[in-house]
Amino acid sequence: MAQPVFSEQPDGGWGWMIVLAGFLSNCLLVGVTRSFGVFFTRFTRHFQESSSRVSWITSIAMATQQFASPVGSVFGMHYGARPVVMVGGILASLGMLAASFGQELLHMYLSIGLLTGFGWALVFTPTVSMIAKYFKRRRALATGLAFTGVGVASFFFSPLFQLLIDGYGWRGALQILSAMMLNLCVCAALLRPIALIEDLPAASGALPDDGAKGTACWGKVTSAFDLTLFQHRGFLAYSFAMTLMTTGFFVPYIHLVPHGKNLGLSDYEAAFLMSVSAISETVARLFSGWVADIQLIRKIHLLFLWSVLTGISLLLIPSGNSYSSLVGLSLLCGFCTGGLAPLFFSTLPEIVGIGRILNATGLFLMMISIGGLLGPPLSGFLEDVTGSYTVSFMTAGGFILAGSLALLLLPGFLVCDAALPEGRAAGPVGAVGDGDHPAPAAVTGCPRRGVTEAVTVC
């Protein structure tokens, strides 16, 4: 039986099960990564290594997940999201299991960093892309709901991991975590395929010459990974801004717990900082998604506001010197980062169009992996040099503020909306169309009742 083709996203129905799959997968991917700071001091003590070297474990995992995302995109395009995510869940589980037998830091780099990170790459990109394919009007809210799994997991996982470490040691805790990773296969079973008109292959205007085998081969690679996105001005500007932001974005999730311990907090008090941060983060994700969907302002402008608030909140963390002040600052930081995170991916379809979202998500994650790879080790290095995390948090906040300023490079960023002449369609933000390759139609401006909205693109 042929699969039905939808003219537009259903904005509901089975899409809510896709959101549930995204929620659970984010618990086991990003939630685990953000709670991994509980293992940080144990690894430092057991392997007798510096903070910067231990920080490379999670940095390599995050960077591998993001850098290998185009591979997840291509596999998802060819084999479907369901089998790819299942394989990714198995690889992530094997990586954690292998890490529990690690005898030196290199073993942790290879197991958690590379193997688990690659498994996460096969899970994350197809899952996020499926949410975008099922939702249009409620996309930001659906993405926010899926990413609330990060906050919920961070609330429970930090004290849970501490409890498991105290009861079974860090090796036993990693083995239990390995078993938990297999639940990603359950998430994969929920990813029912959907076909949209925009997914249908467009007719090719010309065929390659018979003798141009090298050109034809490169054309296949370009088509598979959609490398023409690197000629997309808006996509490049957006990816550059997000790379700067991610350099500082992950620092509090890895070094907030060690920072609390440096100030004299107990293990459980330091772990609780991540839990209270997760509470406000969960609320902020839902609030941010709701505000984005009611379209009071454009998503890209909302992203700018949240990024500025996040940068400021990180700059304020070193000012907390007591347990109560750190709890308050953790709540503030969690709320700001929670509002920022859903817009990373819900804004991307408005820049490249929904038809290119799977490959765009993969390439986007690959580019921002540079920030995820360098941020935590840089923070750990600054702590090794200065003896505290004060400069680390201030540097992280500076990177996020720099990324917010880089958003100004997006074509049409300062435009609210503009009525276009009759017969002319606007493309996604940052898309540049011409006679041979017109930009796909999309509505990206600020809403006005009774008026067709569009952004005039330079």
mmCIF file of C-alpha atoms in Angstrom, residues 147-425:
data_model
loop_
_atom_site.group_PDB
_atom_site.id
_atom_site.type_symbol
_atom_site.label_atom_id
_atom_site.label_comp_id
_atom_site.label_asym_id
_atom_site.label_seq_id
_atom_site.Cartn_x
_atom_site.Cartn_y
_atom_site.Cartn_z
ATOM 1 C CA PHE A 147 13.145 19.507 24.784
ATOM 2 C CA THR A 148 11.502 19.679 28.209
ATOM 3 C CA GLY A 149 12.913 16.169 28.511
ATOM 4 C CA VAL A 150 16.270 17.851 29.049
ATOM 5 C CA GLY A 151 15.034 19.765 32.074
ATOM 6 C CA VAL A 152 13.082 16.856 33.560
ATOM 7 C CA ALA A 153 16.062 14.518 33.137
ATOM 8 C CA SER A 154 18.485 17.073 34.577
ATOM 9 C CA PHE A 155 16.256 17.437 37.657
ATOM 10 C CA PHE A 156 16.183 13.701 38.369
ATOM 11 C CA PHE A 157 19.467 12.502 36.862
ATOM 12 C CA SER A 158 21.889 14.647 38.883
ATOM 13 C CA PRO A 159 20.804 13.294 42.297
ATOM 14 C CA LEU A 160 20.130 9.854 40.772
ATOM 15 C CA PHE A 161 23.658 9.598 39.368
ATOM 16 C CA GLN A 162 25.092 10.732 42.697
ATOM 17 C CA LEU A 163 23.032 8.046 44.449
ATOM 18 C CA LEU A 164 24.167 5.368 41.978
ATOM 19 C CA ILE A 165 27.816 6.400 42.343
ATOM 20 C CA ASP A 166 27.582 6.248 46.139
ATOM 21 C CA GLY A 167 25.901 2.830 45.998
ATOM 22 C CA TYR A 168 27.653 1.089 43.097
ATOM 23 C CA GLY A 169 30.696 3.217 42.290
ATOM 24 C CA TRP A 170 31.143 5.112 39.051
ATOM 25 C CA ARG A 171 31.675 1.900 37.066
ATOM 26 C CA GLY A 172 28.406 0.382 38.263
ATOM 27 C CA ALA A 173 26.608 3.675 37.608
ATOM 28 C CA LEU A 174 27.842 3.672 33.997
ATOM 29 C CA GLN A 175 26.610 0.093 33.520
ATOM 30 C CA ILE A 176 23.142 1.054 34.742
ATOM 31 C CA LEU A 177 23.275 4.095 32.444
ATOM 32 C CA SER A 178 24.170 1.761 29.559
ATOM 33 C CA ALA A 179 20.965 -0.212 30.178
ATOM 34 C CA MET A 180 18.963 3.015 30.279
ATOM 35 C CA MET A 181 20.324 3.969 26.850
ATOM 36 C CA LEU A 182 18.574 0.971 25.285
ATOM 37 C CA ASN A 183 15.283 2.818 25.798
ATOM 38 C CA LEU A 184 16.271 4.871 22.754
ATOM 39 C CA CYS A 185 15.166 1.835 20.711
ATOM 40 C CA VAL A 186 11.681 2.299 22.186
ATOM 41 C CA CYS A 187 11.744 5.937 21.062
ATOM 42 C CA ALA A 188 12.692 4.776 17.570
ATOM 43 C CA ALA A 189 9.593 2.559 17.373
ATOM 44 C CA LEU A 190 7.387 5.662 17.736
ATOM 45 C CA LEU A 191 8.892 7.441 14.701
ATOM 46 C CA ARG A 192 6.218 6.729 12.084
ATOM 47 C CA PRO A 193 7.326 7.973 8.625
ATOM 48 C CA ILE A 194 5.463 10.812 6.942
ATOM 49 C CA ALA A 195 5.652 11.983 3.315
ATOM 50 C CA LEU A 196 5.202 15.658 2.394
ATOM 51 C CA ILE A 197 4.924 17.156 -1.072
ATOM 52 C CA GLU A 198 8.100 19.130 -0.396
ATOM 53 C CA ASP A 199 9.961 15.843 0.143
ATOM 54 C CA LEU A 200 9.231 14.626 -3.397
ATOM 55 C CA PRO A 201 12.302 14.817 -5.650
ATOM 56 C CA ALA A 202 12.274 17.807 -7.952
ATOM 57 C CA ALA A 203 12.784 17.311 -11.676
ATOM 58 C CA SER A 204 16.389 17.799 -12.668
ATOM 59 C CA GLY A 205 17.014 20.431 -15.269
ATOM 60 C CA ALA A 206 20.059 18.818 -16.842
ATOM 61 C CA LEU A 207 21.953 15.538 -16.859
ATOM 62 C CA PRO A 208 25.734 15.250 -16.480
ATOM 63 C CA ASP A 209 27.875 14.376 -19.477
ATOM 64 C CA ASP A 210 28.730 10.703 -19.859
ATOM 65 C CA GLY A 211 32.444 11.415 -19.566
ATOM 66 C CA ALA A 212 32.206 13.570 -16.481
ATOM 67 C CA LYS A 213 32.324 10.718 -13.966
ATOM 68 C CA GLY A 214 34.157 12.748 -11.341
ATOM 69 C CA THR A 215 31.620 15.548 -11.611
ATOM 70 C CA ALA A 216 28.763 13.059 -11.422
ATOM 71 C CA CYS A 217 30.274 11.449 -8.313
ATOM 72 C CA TRP A 218 30.684 14.830 -6.623
ATOM 73 C CA GLY A 219 27.118 15.634 -7.651
ATOM 74 C CA LYS A 220 25.890 12.546 -5.797
ATOM 75 C CA VAL A 221 27.769 13.589 -2.671
ATOM 76 C CA THR A 222 26.432 17.131 -2.937
ATOM 77 C CA SER A 223 22.910 15.822 -3.425
ATOM 78 C CA ALA A 224 23.124 13.309 -0.562
ATOM 79 C CA PHE A 225 24.395 15.846 1.994
ATOM 80 C CA ASP A 226 22.776 18.902 0.312
ATOM 81 C CA LEU A 227 26.106 20.745 0.338
ATOM 82 C CA THR A 228 24.541 23.626 -1.587
ATOM 83 C CA LEU A 229 23.452 24.830 1.854
ATOM 84 C CA PHE A 230 27.004 26.155 2.224
ATOM 85 C CA GLN A 231 26.088 28.670 -0.488
ATOM 86 C CA HIS A 232 23.037 29.758 1.516
ATOM 87 C CA ARG A 233 23.888 33.092 3.095
ATOM 88 C CA GLY A 234 21.284 32.882 5.849
ATOM 89 C CA PHE A 235 22.248 29.323 6.791
ATOM 90 C CA LEU A 236 25.933 30.245 7.087
ATOM 91 C CA ALA A 237 25.241 33.357 9.179
ATOM 92 C CA TYR A 238 22.884 31.457 11.462
ATOM 93 C CA SER A 239 25.337 28.565 11.915
ATOM 94 C CA PHE A 240 28.180 30.981 12.727
ATOM 95 C CA ALA A 241 26.089 32.704 15.398
ATOM 96 C CA MET A 242 25.021 29.404 16.940
ATOM 97 C CA THR A 243 28.633 28.138 16.954
ATOM 98 C CA LEU A 244 29.651 31.106 19.100
ATOM 99 C CA MET A 245 26.715 30.488 21.417
ATOM 100 C CA THR A 246 27.378 26.777 21.875
ATOM 101 C CA THR A 247 30.972 27.551 22.887
ATOM 102 C CA GLY A 248 29.558 28.935 26.117
ATOM 103 C CA PHE A 249 26.165 27.206 26.247
ATOM 104 C CA PHE A 250 27.290 23.845 27.679
ATOM 105 C CA VAL A 251 29.731 25.220 30.261
ATOM 106 C CA PRO A 252 27.263 25.541 33.188
ATOM 107 C CA TYR A 253 25.961 21.998 32.688
ATOM 108 C CA ILE A 254 29.452 20.548 33.065
ATOM 109 C CA HIS A 255 31.120 22.918 35.508
ATOM 110 C CA LEU A 256 28.304 24.266 37.704
ATOM 111 C CA VAL A 257 28.521 21.237 40.027
ATOM 112 C CA PRO A 258 32.359 21.419 40.368
ATOM 113 C CA HIS A 259 32.029 25.187 40.873
ATOM 114 C CA GLY A 260 29.675 24.574 43.788
ATOM 115 C CA LYS A 261 32.043 22.030 45.303
ATOM 116 C CA ASN A 262 34.928 24.505 45.010
ATOM 117 C CA LEU A 263 32.871 26.910 47.117
ATOM 118 C CA GLY A 264 32.460 24.301 49.853
ATOM 119 C CA LEU A 265 29.074 22.755 49.030
ATOM 120 C CA SER A 266 28.474 19.076 49.734
ATOM 121 C CA ASP A 267 28.098 16.577 46.899
ATOM 122 C CA TYR A 268 24.301 16.577 47.140
ATOM 123 C CA GLU A 269 24.041 20.359 47.517
ATOM 124 C CA ALA A 270 26.168 20.822 44.391
ATOM 125 C CA ALA A 271 24.111 18.236 42.480
ATOM 126 C CA PHE A 272 20.920 20.013 43.596
ATOM 127 C CA LEU A 273 22.060 23.144 41.751
ATOM 128 C CA MET A 274 21.527 21.255 38.488
ATOM 129 C CA SER A 275 18.150 20.033 39.688
ATOM 130 C CA VAL A 276 16.785 23.493 40.505
ATOM 131 C CA SER A 277 18.204 24.786 37.228
ATOM 132 C CA ALA A 278 16.300 22.016 35.446
ATOM 133 C CA ILE A 279 13.000 23.077 37.041
ATOM 134 C CA SER A 280 13.140 26.626 35.698
ATOM 135 C CA GLU A 281 14.556 25.360 32.414
ATOM 136 C CA THR A 282 11.551 23.096 31.847
ATOM 137 C CA VAL A 283 9.111 25.931 32.520
ATOM 138 C CA ALA A 284 11.065 28.257 30.214
ATOM 139 C CA ARG A 285 11.041 25.778 27.307
ATOM 140 C CA LEU A 286 7.252 25.591 27.367
ATOM 141 C CA PHE A 287 6.916 29.355 27.815
ATOM 142 C CA SER A 288 9.347 30.097 24.982
ATOM 143 C CA GLY A 289 7.595 27.687 22.615
ATOM 144 C CA TRP A 290 4.200 29.194 23.419
ATOM 145 C CA VAL A 291 5.413 32.777 22.905
ATOM 146 C CA ALA A 292 7.056 31.820 19.592
ATOM 147 C CA ASP A 293 3.891 30.156 18.292
ATOM 148 C CA ILE A 294 1.550 33.061 19.073
ATOM 149 C CA GLN A 295 3.892 35.114 16.836
ATOM 150 C CA LEU A 296 4.002 38.381 18.745
ATOM 151 C CA ILE A 297 7.481 38.835 17.301
ATOM 152 C CA ARG A 298 9.540 36.880 14.778
ATOM 153 C CA LYS A 299 11.306 33.771 16.083
ATOM 154 C CA ILE A 300 14.725 35.133 15.128
ATOM 155 C CA HIS A 301 14.114 38.257 17.238
ATOM 156 C CA LEU A 302 12.912 36.113 20.134
ATOM 157 C CA LEU A 303 16.079 34.034 19.777
ATOM 158 C CA PHE A 304 18.150 37.218 19.991
ATOM 159 C CA LEU A 305 16.436 38.296 23.225
ATOM 160 C CA TRP A 306 16.851 34.909 24.908
ATOM 161 C CA SER A 307 20.521 34.710 23.913
ATOM 162 C CA VAL A 308 21.264 38.116 25.451
ATOM 163 C CA LEU A 309 19.530 37.091 28.691
ATOM 164 C CA THR A 310 21.450 33.797 28.747
ATOM 165 C CA GLY A 311 24.797 35.549 28.319
ATOM 166 C CA ILE A 312 24.019 37.947 31.160
ATOM 167 C CA SER A 313 22.919 35.096 33.457
ATOM 168 C CA LEU A 314 26.256 33.323 32.948
ATOM 169 C CA LEU A 315 28.156 36.510 33.735
ATOM 170 C CA LEU A 316 26.274 36.689 37.056
ATOM 171 C CA ILE A 317 27.042 33.143 38.269
ATOM 172 C CA PRO A 318 30.492 34.030 39.770
ATOM 173 C CA SER A 319 28.790 36.631 41.983
ATOM 174 C CA GLY A 320 27.143 33.846 44.016
ATOM 175 C CA ASN A 321 29.223 32.963 47.081
ATOM 176 C CA SER A 322 26.654 31.137 49.230
ATOM 177 C CA TYR A 323 24.375 28.151 48.726
ATOM 178 C CA SER A 324 21.204 30.271 48.608
ATOM 179 C CA SER A 325 22.658 32.742 46.114
ATOM 180 C CA LEU A 326 23.896 29.915 43.884
ATOM 181 C CA VAL A 327 20.426 28.331 43.945
ATOM 182 C CA GLY A 328 18.886 31.635 42.840
ATOM 183 C CA LEU A 329 21.447 32.142 40.075
ATOM 184 C CA SER A 330 20.989 28.528 38.942
ATOM 185 C CA LEU A 331 17.247 29.155 38.639
ATOM 186 C CA LEU A 332 17.920 32.288 36.566
ATOM 187 C CA CYS A 333 20.484 30.577 34.337
ATOM 188 C CA GLY A 334 18.217 27.555 33.823
ATOM 189 C CA PHE A 335 15.271 29.767 32.838
ATOM 190 C CA CYS A 336 17.323 31.707 30.288
ATOM 191 C CA THR A 337 18.995 28.662 28.705
ATOM 192 C CA GLY A 338 15.643 26.853 28.676
ATOM 193 C CA GLY A 339 14.021 29.664 26.718
ATOM 194 C CA LEU A 340 16.897 29.749 24.239
ATOM 195 C CA ALA A 341 17.254 26.042 23.426
ATOM 196 C CA PRO A 342 13.915 25.313 21.608
ATOM 197 C CA LEU A 343 14.493 28.191 19.208
ATOM 198 C CA PHE A 344 17.801 26.738 17.968
ATOM 199 C CA PHE A 345 15.947 24.190 15.849
ATOM 200 C CA SER A 346 12.441 25.646 15.430
ATOM 201 C CA THR A 347 13.973 28.712 13.715
ATOM 202 C CA LEU A 348 16.031 26.648 11.246
ATOM 203 C CA PRO A 349 13.086 25.596 8.972
ATOM 204 C CA GLU A 350 12.212 29.266 8.491
ATOM 205 C CA ILE A 351 15.727 29.869 7.193
ATOM 206 C CA VAL A 352 16.160 26.906 4.816
ATOM 207 C CA GLY A 353 12.592 25.661 4.238
ATOM 208 C CA ILE A 354 10.991 22.445 5.491
ATOM 209 C CA GLY A 355 12.003 20.472 2.376
ATOM 210 C CA ARG A 356 15.705 20.749 3.313
ATOM 211 C CA ILE A 357 15.321 20.436 7.078
ATOM 212 C CA LEU A 358 16.833 16.935 7.518
ATOM 213 C CA ASN A 359 20.149 17.691 5.789
ATOM 214 C CA ALA A 360 20.162 21.258 7.132
ATOM 215 C CA THR A 361 19.839 19.969 10.700
ATOM 216 C CA GLY A 362 22.751 17.581 10.171
ATOM 217 C CA LEU A 363 25.059 20.187 8.646
ATOM 218 C CA PHE A 364 23.984 22.748 11.231
ATOM 219 C CA LEU A 365 24.896 20.405 14.085
ATOM 220 C CA MET A 366 28.199 19.580 12.404
ATOM 221 C CA MET A 367 29.154 23.251 12.271
ATOM 222 C CA ILE A 368 28.156 24.085 15.847
ATOM 223 C CA SER A 369 30.085 21.029 17.054
ATOM 224 C CA ILE A 370 33.164 23.258 16.991
ATOM 225 C CA GLY A 371 31.725 25.292 19.860
ATOM 226 C CA GLY A 372 30.614 22.218 21.801
ATOM 227 C CA LEU A 373 34.082 20.695 21.412
ATOM 228 C CA LEU A 374 36.092 23.733 22.508
ATOM 229 C CA GLY A 375 33.873 25.328 25.167
ATOM 230 C CA PRO A 376 34.126 22.944 28.166
ATOM 231 C CA PRO A 377 37.881 22.212 27.778
ATOM 232 C CA LEU A 378 38.538 25.954 27.523
ATOM 233 C CA SER A 379 36.511 26.426 30.705
ATOM 234 C CA GLY A 380 38.469 23.637 32.424
ATOM 235 C CA PHE A 381 41.773 25.130 31.246
ATOM 236 C CA LEU A 382 40.851 28.527 32.673
ATOM 237 C CA GLU A 383 39.998 26.838 35.988
ATOM 238 C CA ASP A 384 43.367 25.063 36.014
ATOM 239 C CA VAL A 385 45.149 28.384 35.433
ATOM 240 C CA THR A 386 43.136 30.598 37.788
ATOM 241 C CA GLY A 387 42.081 28.075 40.439
ATOM 242 C CA SER A 388 38.361 28.957 40.153
ATOM 243 C CA TYR A 389 35.557 28.954 37.591
ATOM 244 C CA THR A 390 34.965 32.724 37.721
ATOM 245 C CA VAL A 391 36.797 33.488 34.467
ATOM 246 C CA SER A 392 35.306 30.343 32.900
ATOM 247 C CA PHE A 393 31.704 31.479 33.392
ATOM 248 C CA MET A 394 32.469 35.041 32.316
ATOM 249 C CA THR A 395 34.132 33.773 29.133
ATOM 250 C CA ALA A 396 31.152 31.495 28.423
ATOM 251 C CA GLY A 397 28.759 34.423 28.832
ATOM 252 C CA GLY A 398 30.904 36.516 26.505
ATOM 253 C CA PHE A 399 30.718 33.893 23.757
ATOM 254 C CA ILE A 400 26.919 33.754 23.973
ATOM 255 C CA LEU A 401 26.640 37.543 23.802
ATOM 256 C CA ALA A 402 28.982 37.535 20.775
ATOM 257 C CA GLY A 403 26.721 34.953 19.123
ATOM 258 C CA SER A 404 23.669 37.128 19.703
ATOM 259 C CA LEU A 405 25.410 40.012 17.935
ATOM 260 C CA ALA A 406 26.338 37.689 15.054
ATOM 261 C CA LEU A 407 22.613 37.144 14.421
ATOM 262 C CA LEU A 408 22.601 40.678 13.028
ATOM 263 C CA LEU A 409 24.434 39.254 9.994
ATOM 264 C CA LEU A 410 21.266 37.417 8.914
ATOM 265 C CA PRO A 411 19.714 38.972 5.795
ATOM 266 C CA GLY A 412 16.476 40.717 6.723
ATOM 267 C CA PHE A 413 17.113 40.468 10.468
ATOM 268 C CA LEU A 414 16.156 44.104 11.064
ATOM 269 C CA VAL A 415 13.020 43.815 8.887
ATOM 270 C CA CYS A 416 9.760 43.119 10.681
ATOM 271 C CA ASP A 417 7.555 42.501 7.652
ATOM 272 C CA ALA A 418 6.997 43.874 4.178
ATOM 273 C CA ALA A 419 4.200 43.464 1.671
ATOM 274 C CA LEU A 420 5.557 42.126 -1.587
ATOM 275 C CA PRO A 421 4.359 43.085 -5.048
ATOM 276 C CA GLU A 422 1.677 40.832 -6.499
ATOM 277 C CA GLY A 423 3.045 37.683 -8.088
ATOM 278 C CA ARG A 424 6.294 37.695 -6.125
ATOM 279 C CA ALA A 425 6.929 35.190 -3.341
#
